[in-house]
Amino acid sequence: MGSDQADFENSIATQSKIRFELRLFRREGVDLRSLPVVNVGILANLPRPHVPISSEIHWHDLRSLDQAVELLVAGRLDVIVGDATNIRMYGRAEIVQADLPPVIIANLSLICRDTEPLREFVGGFDSSMGVSNLRQSQPDESRYTVMNGW
């Protein structure tokens, strides 16, 4: 997966893209906009995004999403940066998505070496996502709806 095929020699890339959105998650009942200081937990390897609130932001580098969830639930953080799918897997009803836009968005293609079998694979992948020769193909009942793909 990558954002720019030019970074890889002798490669082909899917026309369809997968969109990943990282959002802010908070504890139920916490109004982030009313806090003078917001403690934000983020994985240490992620860039610091713009957070669309006027409060002072204190960043806390974390080693894992498990740690982020534990600290958020314990009240030691006000908000964490994460992917909705990963946050839901914890099954914690007290963690809710903040009513704010995504803070990090990545649109990625599947990038492979340019070989005949992989060309067929990439074509099949695009076809399964409804993309054929840069045109949207007609939907049919045999296709899956992919929420984060186009």
XYZ file of C-alpha atoms in Angstrom, residues 13 16 88 150:
4
model
C -0.918 0.371 -8.933
C -9.087 2.340 -6.844
C -14.871 -0.428 17.935
C -13.549 3.903 -4.625
